[in-house]
C-alpha atoms as a printed R data frame, in Angstrom:
    type eleno elety resid chain resno       x       y       z
1   ATOM     1    CA   MET     A     1 176.649 156.992 113.220
2   ATOM     2    CA   GLY     A     2 178.400 154.733 115.755
3   ATOM     3    CA   GLN     A     3 177.309 151.644 113.836
4   ATOM     4    CA   GLY     A     4 178.668 153.146 110.619
5   ATOM     5    CA   LEU     A     5 182.107 153.738 112.140
6   ATOM     6    CA   TRP     A     6 182.054 150.197 113.565
7   ATOM     7    CA   ARG     A     7 181.360 148.720 110.130
8   ATOM     8    CA   VAL     A     8 184.200 150.740 108.571
9   ATOM     9    CA   ALA     A     9 186.601 149.558 111.250
10  ATOM    10    CA   ARG     A    10 185.416 145.934 110.964
11  ATOM    11    CA   ASN     A    11 185.748 145.901 107.176
12  ATOM    12    CA   GLN     A    12 189.275 147.278 107.431
13  ATOM    13    CA   GLN     A    13 190.121 144.616 109.992
14  ATOM    14    CA   LEU     A    14 188.792 141.798 107.813
15  ATOM    15    CA   GLN     A    15 190.621 143.163 104.776
16  ATOM    16    CA   HIS     A    16 193.850 143.365 106.792
17  ATOM    17    CA   GLN     A    17 193.420 139.719 107.860
18  ATOM    18    CA   GLY     A    18 192.893 138.664 104.245
19  ATOM    19    CA   TYR     A    19 189.240 137.549 104.478
20  ATOM    20    CA   SER     A    20 187.312 136.907 101.239
21  ATOM    21    CA   GLY     A    21 183.978 135.402 100.262
22  ATOM    22    CA   GLN     A    22 185.645 132.016  99.546
23  ATOM    23    CA   GLY     A    23 187.237 131.695 102.947
24  ATOM    24    CA   TYR     A    24 190.300 132.847 104.815
25  ATOM    25    CA   LEU     A    25 193.335 133.547 102.638
26  ATOM    26    CA   THR     A    26 196.811 133.738 103.911
27  ATOM    27    CA   ARG     A    27 197.875 137.054 105.388
28  ATOM    28    CA   GLU     A    28 200.481 137.504 102.648
29  ATOM    29    CA   HIS     A    29 197.964 136.841  99.905
30  ATOM    30    CA   GLY     A    30 195.493 139.278 101.453
31  ATOM    31    CA   ARG     A    31 198.210 141.916 101.746
32  ATOM    32    CA   ARG     A    32 199.036 141.566  98.022
33  ATOM    33    CA   ILE     A    33 195.350 141.945  97.086
34  ATOM    34    CA   ALA     A    34 194.997 145.036  99.287
35  ATOM    35    CA   THR     A    35 198.199 146.495  97.827
36  ATOM    36    CA   ASN     A    36 196.954 145.981  94.266
37  ATOM    37    CA   ASN     A    37 193.594 147.572  95.137
38  ATOM    38    CA   VAL     A    38 195.303 150.565  96.699
39  ATOM    39    CA   SER     A    39 197.592 150.893  93.691
40  ATOM    40    CA   HIS     A    40 194.698 150.814  91.221
41  ATOM    41    CA   THR     A    41 192.691 153.290  93.301
42  ATOM    42    CA   SER     A    42 195.680 155.605  93.641
43  ATOM    43    CA   HIS     A    43 196.339 155.584  89.909
44  ATOM    44    CA   ARG     A    44 192.701 156.248  89.170
45  ATOM    45    CA   LYS     A    45 192.526 159.198  91.595
46  ATOM    46    CA   GLN     A    46 195.751 160.660  90.268
47  ATOM    47    CA   ALA     A    47 194.534 160.308  86.701
48  ATOM    48    CA   GLN     A    48 191.393 162.230  87.619
49  ATOM    49    CA   GLY     A    49 193.431 164.946  89.315
50  ATOM    50    CA   GLY     A    50 191.529 164.434  92.636
51  ATOM    51    CA   ILE     A    51 192.665 163.991  96.222
52  ATOM    52    CA   ASP     A    52 193.289 160.434  97.381
53  ATOM    53    CA   ILE     A    53 190.673 160.235 100.144
54  ATOM    54    CA   TYR     A    54 191.436 156.540 100.601
55  ATOM    55    CA   HIS     A    55 194.820 157.291 102.147
56  ATOM    56    CA   LEU     A    56 193.286 159.909 104.441
57  ATOM    57    CA   LEU     A    57 190.785 157.412 105.785
58  ATOM    58    CA   LYS     A    58 193.484 154.744 106.160
59  ATOM    59    CA   THR     A    59 195.748 156.996 108.214
60  ATOM    60    CA   ARG     A    60 196.823 155.321 111.456
61  ATOM    61    CA   LYS     A    61 199.530 155.732 114.007
62  ATOM    62    CA   SER     A    62 200.955 152.359 113.046
63  ATOM    63    CA   LYS     A    63 200.115 149.463 110.753
64  ATOM    64    CA   GLU     A    64 199.547 147.169 113.721
65  ATOM    65    CA   GLN     A    65 196.878 149.464 115.262
66  ATOM    66    CA   GLU     A    66 193.325 148.263 114.672
67  ATOM    67    CA   GLY     A    67 189.874 149.700 115.529
68  ATOM    68    CA   PHE     A    68 188.285 153.065 114.841
69  ATOM    69    CA   ILE     A    69 189.913 155.686 112.688
70  ATOM    70    CA   ASN     A    70 191.892 158.190 114.727
71  ATOM    71    CA   LEU     A    71 190.073 161.453 114.085
72  ATOM    72    CA   GLU     A    72 193.064 163.457 115.249
73  ATOM    73    CA   MET     A    73 195.012 162.218 112.229
74  ATOM    74    CA   LEU     A    74 192.370 163.472 109.784
75  ATOM    75    CA   PRO     A    75 191.992 167.048 108.530
76  ATOM    76    CA   PRO     A    76 190.078 169.102 111.152
77  ATOM    77    CA   GLU     A    77 187.236 169.875 108.743
78  ATOM    78    CA   LEU     A    78 186.624 166.171 108.154
79  ATOM    79    CA   SER     A    79 186.849 165.337 111.864
80  ATOM    80    CA   PHE     A    80 184.343 168.042 112.818
81  ATOM    81    CA   THR     A    81 181.984 166.925 110.065
82  ATOM    82    CA   ILE     A    82 182.000 163.383 111.452
83  ATOM    83    CA   LEU     A    83 181.437 164.547 115.036
84  ATOM    84    CA   SER     A    84 178.645 166.922 113.992
85  ATOM    85    CA   TYR     A    85 176.389 163.904 113.364
86  ATOM    86    CA   LEU     A    86 176.554 162.857 117.025
87  ATOM    87    CA   ASN     A    87 174.026 163.785 119.660
88  ATOM    88    CA   ALA     A    88 175.046 165.239 123.019
89  ATOM    89    CA   THR     A    89 175.444 161.854 124.744
90  ATOM    90    CA   ASP     A    90 177.646 160.398 122.013
91  ATOM    91    CA   LEU     A    91 179.663 163.617 121.814
92  ATOM    92    CA   CYS     A    92 180.406 163.391 125.544
93  ATOM    93    CA   LEU     A    93 181.578 159.817 125.030
94  ATOM    94    CA   ALA     A    94 183.722 160.889 122.076
95  ATOM    95    CA   SER     A    95 185.387 163.527 124.268
96  ATOM    96    CA   CYS     A    96 186.846 160.695 126.361
97  ATOM    97    CA   VAL     A    97 188.951 159.739 123.328
98  ATOM    98    CA   TRP     A    98 189.234 162.966 121.323
99  ATOM    99    CA   GLN     A    99 188.943 165.595 124.039
100 ATOM   100    CA   ASP     A   100 190.067 168.624 122.048
101 ATOM   101    CA   LEU     A   101 187.890 167.781 119.046
102 ATOM   102    CA   ALA     A   102 184.701 166.762 120.876
103 ATOM   103    CA   ASN     A   103 184.818 169.761 123.225
104 ATOM   104    CA   ASP     A   104 184.958 172.242 120.356
105 ATOM   105    CA   GLU     A   105 182.623 175.191 120.946
106 ATOM   106    CA   LEU     A   106 181.188 175.128 117.421
107 ATOM   107    CA   LEU     A   107 179.926 171.567 117.848
108 ATOM   108    CA   TRP     A   108 178.159 172.363 121.118
109 ATOM   109    CA   GLN     A   109 176.845 175.644 119.760
110 ATOM   110    CA   GLY     A   110 175.223 173.720 116.914
111 ATOM   111    CA   LEU     A   111 173.627 171.275 119.355
112 ATOM   112    CA   CYS     A   112 172.250 174.119 121.479
113 ATOM   113    CA   LYS     A   113 170.754 176.082 118.618
114 ATOM   114    CA   SER     A   114 169.341 173.043 116.829
115 ATOM   115    CA   THR     A   115 167.379 172.059 119.950
116 ATOM   116    CA   TRP     A   116 166.659 175.461 121.506
117 ATOM   117    CA   GLY     A   117 166.452 177.836 118.565
118 ATOM   118    CA   HIS     A   118 166.156 181.016 120.607
119 ATOM   119    CA   CYS     A   119 167.645 182.042 123.944
120 ATOM   120    CA   SER     A   120 168.266 185.549 125.208
121 ATOM   121    CA   ILE     A   121 171.864 184.631 125.999
122 ATOM   122    CA   TYR     A   122 172.586 184.013 122.308
123 ATOM   123    CA   ASN     A   123 172.368 187.746 121.641
124 ATOM   124    CA   LYS     A   124 174.490 188.852 124.600
125 ATOM   125    CA   ASN     A   125 178.208 189.076 125.226
126 ATOM   126    CA   PRO     A   126 179.138 185.751 126.837
127 ATOM   127    CA   PRO     A   127 180.068 186.000 130.529
128 ATOM   128    CA   LEU     A   128 183.435 184.959 131.885
129 ATOM   129    CA   GLY     A   129 183.912 181.195 131.761
130 ATOM   130    CA   PHE     A   130 181.030 180.681 129.331
131 ATOM   131    CA   SER     A   131 180.947 177.540 127.204
132 ATOM   132    CA   PHE     A   132 178.255 176.114 124.958
133 ATOM   133    CA   ARG     A   133 178.761 172.664 126.433
134 ATOM   134    CA   LYS     A   134 177.865 174.028 129.881
135 ATOM   135    CA   LEU     A   135 174.964 175.945 128.344
136 ATOM   136    CA   TYR     A   136 173.649 172.738 126.759
137 ATOM   137    CA   MET     A   137 173.619 171.027 130.150
138 ATOM   138    CA   GLN     A   138 171.756 173.984 131.680
139 ATOM   139    CA   LEU     A   139 169.218 174.080 128.852
140 ATOM   140    CA   ASP     A   140 168.618 170.354 129.191
141 ATOM   141    CA   GLU     A   141 168.226 170.666 132.956
142 ATOM   142    CA   GLY     A   142 165.853 173.612 132.556
143 ATOM   143    CA   SER     A   143 163.717 171.756 130.010
144 ATOM   144    CA   LEU     A   144 163.365 168.773 132.333
145 ATOM   145    CA   THR     A   145 162.420 171.139 135.144
146 ATOM   146    CA   PHE     A   146 159.830 172.847 132.912
147 ATOM   147    CA   ASN     A   147 158.302 169.487 132.003
148 ATOM   148    CA   ALA     A   148 157.807 168.823 135.710
149 ATOM   149    CA   ASN     A   149 156.821 172.356 136.757
150 ATOM   150    CA   PRO     A   150 156.619 175.091 134.088
151 ATOM   151    CA   ASP     A   151 156.978 178.025 136.476
152 ATOM   152    CA   GLU     A   152 160.073 176.542 138.114
153 ATOM   153    CA   GLY     A   153 161.532 175.772 134.690
154 ATOM   154    CA   VAL     A   154 161.142 179.370 133.473
155 ATOM   155    CA   ASN     A   155 162.581 180.673 136.752
156 ATOM   156    CA   TYR     A   156 165.558 178.345 136.308
157 ATOM   157    CA   PHE     A   157 166.278 179.747 132.841
158 ATOM   158    CA   MET     A   158 166.085 183.284 134.186
159 ATOM   159    CA   SER     A   159 168.322 182.542 137.163
160 ATOM   160    CA   LYS     A   160 171.034 181.233 134.810
161 ATOM   161    CA   GLY     A   161 170.763 184.270 132.546
162 ATOM   162    CA   ILE     A   162 169.510 182.126 129.674
163 ATOM   163    CA   LEU     A   163 166.187 183.956 129.327
164 ATOM   164    CA   ASP     A   164 165.184 187.551 130.043
165 ATOM   165    CA   ASP     A   165 162.143 188.204 132.196
166 ATOM   166    CA   SER     A   166 160.033 189.304 129.251
167 ATOM   167    CA   PRO     A   167 156.857 187.741 127.786
168 ATOM   168    CA   LYS     A   168 158.229 188.271 124.269
169 ATOM   169    CA   GLU     A   169 161.502 186.464 125.053
170 ATOM   170    CA   ILE     A   170 159.669 183.589 126.735
171 ATOM   171    CA   ALA     A   171 157.328 183.327 123.742
172 ATOM   172    CA   LYS     A   172 160.256 183.171 121.306
173 ATOM   173    CA   PHE     A   173 161.906 180.488 123.419
174 ATOM   174    CA   ILE     A   174 158.719 178.380 123.417
175 ATOM   175    CA   PHE     A   175 158.165 178.925 119.685
176 ATOM   176    CA   CYS     A   176 161.683 177.689 118.789
177 ATOM   177    CA   THR     A   177 161.855 174.761 121.247
178 ATOM   178    CA   ARG     A   178 160.501 171.254 120.680
179 ATOM   179    CA   THR     A   179 161.602 169.551 123.920
180 ATOM   180    CA   LEU     A   180 158.857 171.033 126.131
181 ATOM   181    CA   ASN     A   181 155.996 168.809 127.249
182 ATOM   182    CA   TRP     A   182 152.886 169.983 125.393
183 ATOM   183    CA   LYS     A   183 150.547 169.274 128.315
184 ATOM   184    CA   LYS     A   184 152.638 171.360 130.719
185 ATOM   185    CA   LEU     A   185 153.030 174.026 128.052
186 ATOM   186    CA   ARG     A   186 149.263 174.222 127.602
187 ATOM   187    CA   ILE     A   187 148.812 174.765 131.346
188 ATOM   188    CA   TYR     A   188 151.516 177.437 131.384
189 ATOM   189    CA   LEU     A   189 150.037 179.364 128.435
190 ATOM   190    CA   ASP     A   190 146.573 179.187 129.959
191 ATOM   191    CA   GLU     A   191 148.004 180.958 133.035
192 ATOM   192    CA   ARG     A   192 150.305 183.350 131.155
193 ATOM   193    CA   ARG     A   193 148.037 185.038 128.622
194 ATOM   194    CA   ASP     A   194 150.655 187.753 128.032
195 ATOM   195    CA   VAL     A   195 153.081 185.101 126.783
196 ATOM   196    CA   LEU     A   196 150.281 183.553 124.723
197 ATOM   197    CA   ASP     A   197 149.612 186.878 122.995
198 ATOM   198    CA   ASP     A   198 153.255 187.247 121.944
199 ATOM   199    CA   LEU     A   199 153.401 183.595 120.891
200 ATOM   200    CA   VAL     A   200 150.437 184.046 118.540
201 ATOM   201    CA   THR     A   201 152.047 187.068 116.870
202 ATOM   202    CA   LEU     A   202 155.113 184.951 115.987
203 ATOM   203    CA   HIS     A   203 153.028 182.923 113.521
204 ATOM   204    CA   ASN     A   204 152.927 183.991 109.892
205 ATOM   205    CA   PHE     A   205 149.855 182.664 108.081
206 ATOM   206    CA   ARG     A   206 150.288 184.709 104.932
207 ATOM   207    CA   ASN     A   207 148.962 182.951 101.785
208 ATOM   208    CA   GLN     A   208 148.049 179.819 103.741
209 ATOM   209    CA   PHE     A   209 144.784 177.960 103.317
210 ATOM   210    CA   LEU     A   210 142.700 178.285 106.478
211 ATOM   211    CA   PRO     A   211 142.731 174.594 107.577
212 ATOM   212    CA   ASN     A   212 146.501 174.335 106.985
213 ATOM   213    CA   ALA     A   213 147.120 177.510 108.986
214 ATOM   214    CA   LEU     A   214 144.980 176.158 111.810
215 ATOM   215    CA   ARG     A   215 146.990 172.916 111.842
216 ATOM   216    CA   GLU     A   216 150.240 174.853 112.068
217 ATOM   217    CA   PHE     A   217 148.815 176.945 114.902
218 ATOM   218    CA   PHE     A   218 147.782 173.901 116.918
219 ATOM   219    CA   ARG     A   219 151.160 172.256 116.372
220 ATOM   220    CA   HIS     A   220 152.770 175.054 118.401
221 ATOM   221    CA   ILE     A   221 149.883 175.766 120.756
222 ATOM   222    CA   HIS     A   222 148.087 172.528 121.489
223 ATOM   223    CA   ALA     A   223 144.327 172.660 121.726
224 ATOM   224    CA   PRO     A   224 142.661 171.584 124.980
225 ATOM   225    CA   GLU     A   225 140.978 168.208 125.075
226 ATOM   226    CA   GLU     A   226 137.607 169.720 125.955
227 ATOM   227    CA   ARG     A   227 135.714 172.779 124.844
228 ATOM   228    CA   GLY     A   228 135.890 175.736 127.144
229 ATOM   229    CA   GLU     A   229 137.046 179.292 127.629
230 ATOM   230    CA   TYR     A   230 140.682 178.485 126.748
231 ATOM   231    CA   LEU     A   231 139.739 176.953 123.378
232 ATOM   232    CA   GLU     A   232 137.542 179.965 122.591
233 ATOM   233    CA   THR     A   233 140.458 182.250 123.455
234 ATOM   234    CA   LEU     A   234 142.804 180.330 121.145
235 ATOM   235    CA   ILE     A   235 140.397 180.408 118.219
236 ATOM   236    CA   THR     A   236 139.712 184.111 118.744
237 ATOM   237    CA   LYS     A   237 143.412 184.970 118.768
238 ATOM   238    CA   PHE     A   238 144.025 182.771 115.731
239 ATOM   239    CA   SER     A   239 141.167 184.393 113.799
240 ATOM   240    CA   HIS     A   240 142.490 187.900 114.357
241 ATOM   241    CA   ARG     A   241 146.050 186.839 113.489
242 ATOM   242    CA   PHE     A   242 144.943 185.036 110.316
243 ATOM   243    CA   CYS     A   243 143.029 188.116 109.142
244 ATOM   244    CA   ALA     A   244 145.998 190.368 109.950
245 ATOM   245    CA   CYS     A   245 148.294 188.166 107.841
246 ATOM   246    CA   ASN     A   246 145.878 188.017 104.881
247 ATOM   247    CA   PRO     A   247 144.142 191.411 104.545
248 ATOM   248    CA   ASP     A   248 143.730 191.168 100.758
249 ATOM   249    CA   LEU     A   249 142.198 187.703 100.942
250 ATOM   250    CA   MET     A   250 139.801 188.790 103.672
251 ATOM   251    CA   ARG     A   251 138.578 191.693 101.541
252 ATOM   252    CA   GLU     A   252 138.242 189.464  98.482
253 ATOM   253    CA   LEU     A   253 136.199 186.823 100.329
254 ATOM   254    CA   GLY     A   254 134.364 189.336 102.489
255 ATOM   255    CA   LEU     A   255 135.481 187.666 105.706
256 ATOM   256    CA   SER     A   256 135.868 189.226 109.134
257 ATOM   257    CA   PRO     A   257 137.569 187.813 112.267
258 ATOM   258    CA   ASP     A   258 134.127 186.750 113.506
259 ATOM   259    CA   ALA     A   259 133.472 184.841 110.267
260 ATOM   260    CA   VAL     A   260 136.882 183.146 110.489
261 ATOM   261    CA   TYR     A   261 136.048 182.235 114.085
262 ATOM   262    CA   VAL     A   262 132.867 180.488 112.903
263 ATOM   263    CA   LEU     A   263 134.792 178.664 110.166
264 ATOM   264    CA   CYS     A   264 137.426 177.458 112.635
265 ATOM   265    CA   TYR     A   265 134.811 176.022 114.950
266 ATOM   266    CA   SER     A   266 133.118 174.364 111.959
267 ATOM   267    CA   LEU     A   267 136.447 172.825 110.895
268 ATOM   268    CA   ILE     A   268 137.111 171.454 114.374
269 ATOM   269    CA   LEU     A   269 133.633 169.902 114.585
270 ATOM   270    CA   LEU     A   270 133.971 168.479 111.072
271 ATOM   271    CA   SER     A   271 137.377 167.013 111.970
272 ATOM   272    CA   ILE     A   272 135.858 165.230 114.948
273 ATOM   273    CA   ASP     A   273 132.916 164.011 112.889
274 ATOM   274    CA   LEU     A   274 135.045 162.573 110.059
275 ATOM   275    CA   THR     A   275 137.830 161.049 112.195
276 ATOM   276    CA   SER     A   276 135.982 159.738 115.247
277 ATOM   277    CA   PRO     A   277 135.193 155.995 115.117
278 ATOM   278    CA   HIS     A   278 132.175 156.628 117.372
279 ATOM   279    CA   VAL     A   279 130.392 158.683 114.722
280 ATOM   280    CA   LYS     A   280 128.701 156.255 112.347
281 ATOM   281    CA   ASN     A   281 126.843 158.661 110.082
282 ATOM   282    CA   LYS     A   282 129.532 161.010 108.771
283 ATOM   283    CA   MET     A   283 128.628 164.526 107.719
284 ATOM   284    CA   SER     A   284 128.395 164.886 103.966
285 ATOM   285    CA   LYS     A   285 129.884 167.726 101.988
286 ATOM   286    CA   ARG     A   286 126.447 169.100 101.196
287 ATOM   287    CA   GLU     A   287 125.450 169.094 104.873
288 ATOM   288    CA   PHE     A   288 128.654 170.878 105.866
289 ATOM   289    CA   ILE     A   289 128.154 173.576 103.248
290 ATOM   290    CA   ARG     A   290 124.535 174.110 104.299
291 ATOM   291    CA   ASN     A   291 125.320 174.292 108.039
292 ATOM   292    CA   THR     A   292 128.356 176.553 107.601
293 ATOM   293    CA   ARG     A   293 126.633 179.022 105.276
294 ATOM   294    CA   ARG     A   294 123.720 179.182 107.683
295 ATOM   295    CA   ALA     A   295 126.125 180.415 110.385
296 ATOM   296    CA   ALA     A   296 128.165 182.665 108.068
297 ATOM   297    CA   GLN     A   297 126.017 183.744 105.141
298 ATOM   298    CA   ASN     A   298 128.597 185.822 103.246
299 ATOM   299    CA   ILE     A   299 130.880 182.831 102.529
300 ATOM   300    CA   SER     A   300 130.815 181.341  99.045
301 ATOM   301    CA   GLU     A   301 129.734 177.764  98.522
302 ATOM   302    CA   ASP     A   302 132.921 176.870  96.615
303 ATOM   303    CA   PHE     A   303 135.159 178.115  99.421
304 ATOM   304    CA   VAL     A   304 133.277 176.092 102.041
305 ATOM   305    CA   GLY     A   305 133.455 173.058  99.753
306 ATOM   306    CA   HIS     A   306 137.241 173.378  99.549
307 ATOM   307    CA   LEU     A   307 137.374 173.475 103.349
308 ATOM   308    CA   TYR     A   308 135.485 170.169 103.512
309 ATOM   309    CA   ASP     A   309 137.771 168.561 100.927
310 ATOM   310    CA   ASN     A   310 140.861 169.581 102.899
311 ATOM   311    CA   ILE     A   311 139.617 167.962 106.110
312 ATOM   312    CA   TYR     A   312 138.419 164.868 104.248
313 ATOM   313    CA   LEU     A   313 141.765 164.348 102.488
314 ATOM   314    CA   ILE     A   314 144.330 165.546 105.063
315 ATOM   315    CA   GLY     A   315 142.623 164.968 108.397
316 ATOM   316    CA   HIS     A   316 142.040 166.635 111.758
317 ATOM   317    CA   VAL     A   317 143.095 170.259 112.165
318 ATOM   318    CA   ALA     A   318 143.972 169.840 115.844
319 ATOM   319    CA   ALA     A   319 145.364 166.304 115.950
């Protein structure tokens, strides 16, 4: 965004100095060319019945002033639209020039909710002296603290009134936030199984193909690097949630949570087999169908074949 504004300002400066592709023209000649261009553009806009945006963008305090466009001279809607493309760092820098515009609560509210989609404080009456800019700084500080020590990070959010001391609220916060370190998050969820339970229930796997649903699940709740009790817990919770979201499909295919559990493990092992460079002899589709139906006999051969094709074409379910 900053580079775009710089190019606009530079082009205006070169046009004002009368620069062309053939060399430097005289200032008077350049001014006549610019005047003719403005005149033609103005006539064209007026003929179309539209607003002359060119003059809005060319608004300056004086003709001698050069550099960036003064956002305070533009309509507020246009100024806020421009500033809405900035991140928090650039918006803080912009507030040094356009303090009233860059400190607008709507801009900082958008930054907060686009990064941290759910906080308990969003649904409360704001306390005295509340501002979304201050809240952004607290959320950023709390996220950094969480990525160093998850328990301290959650306690920080609670101490600032950002989160309620409730497993459901913590689960919603984790589900709607993408700035948390996945390794620290995995450790935290392994210790807080109550939060994990509420986090699983936030997923909606209705009408999703099993491997795609498993990928979505592991994007929010990262799988451990090794097999163990935590991985078994995740797959068990996923299996029950997937069946709860697709009761008609489960009846049609004759699947139970235990059968889905077996399929999930088969998909994980197949993903490792097909994607690992250390496995030279890859499992064939026929071998996968035979091994899977041996573990879960009620599953149709076509359905298991579609599972293999999905992993073969799309890739690992827990990558």
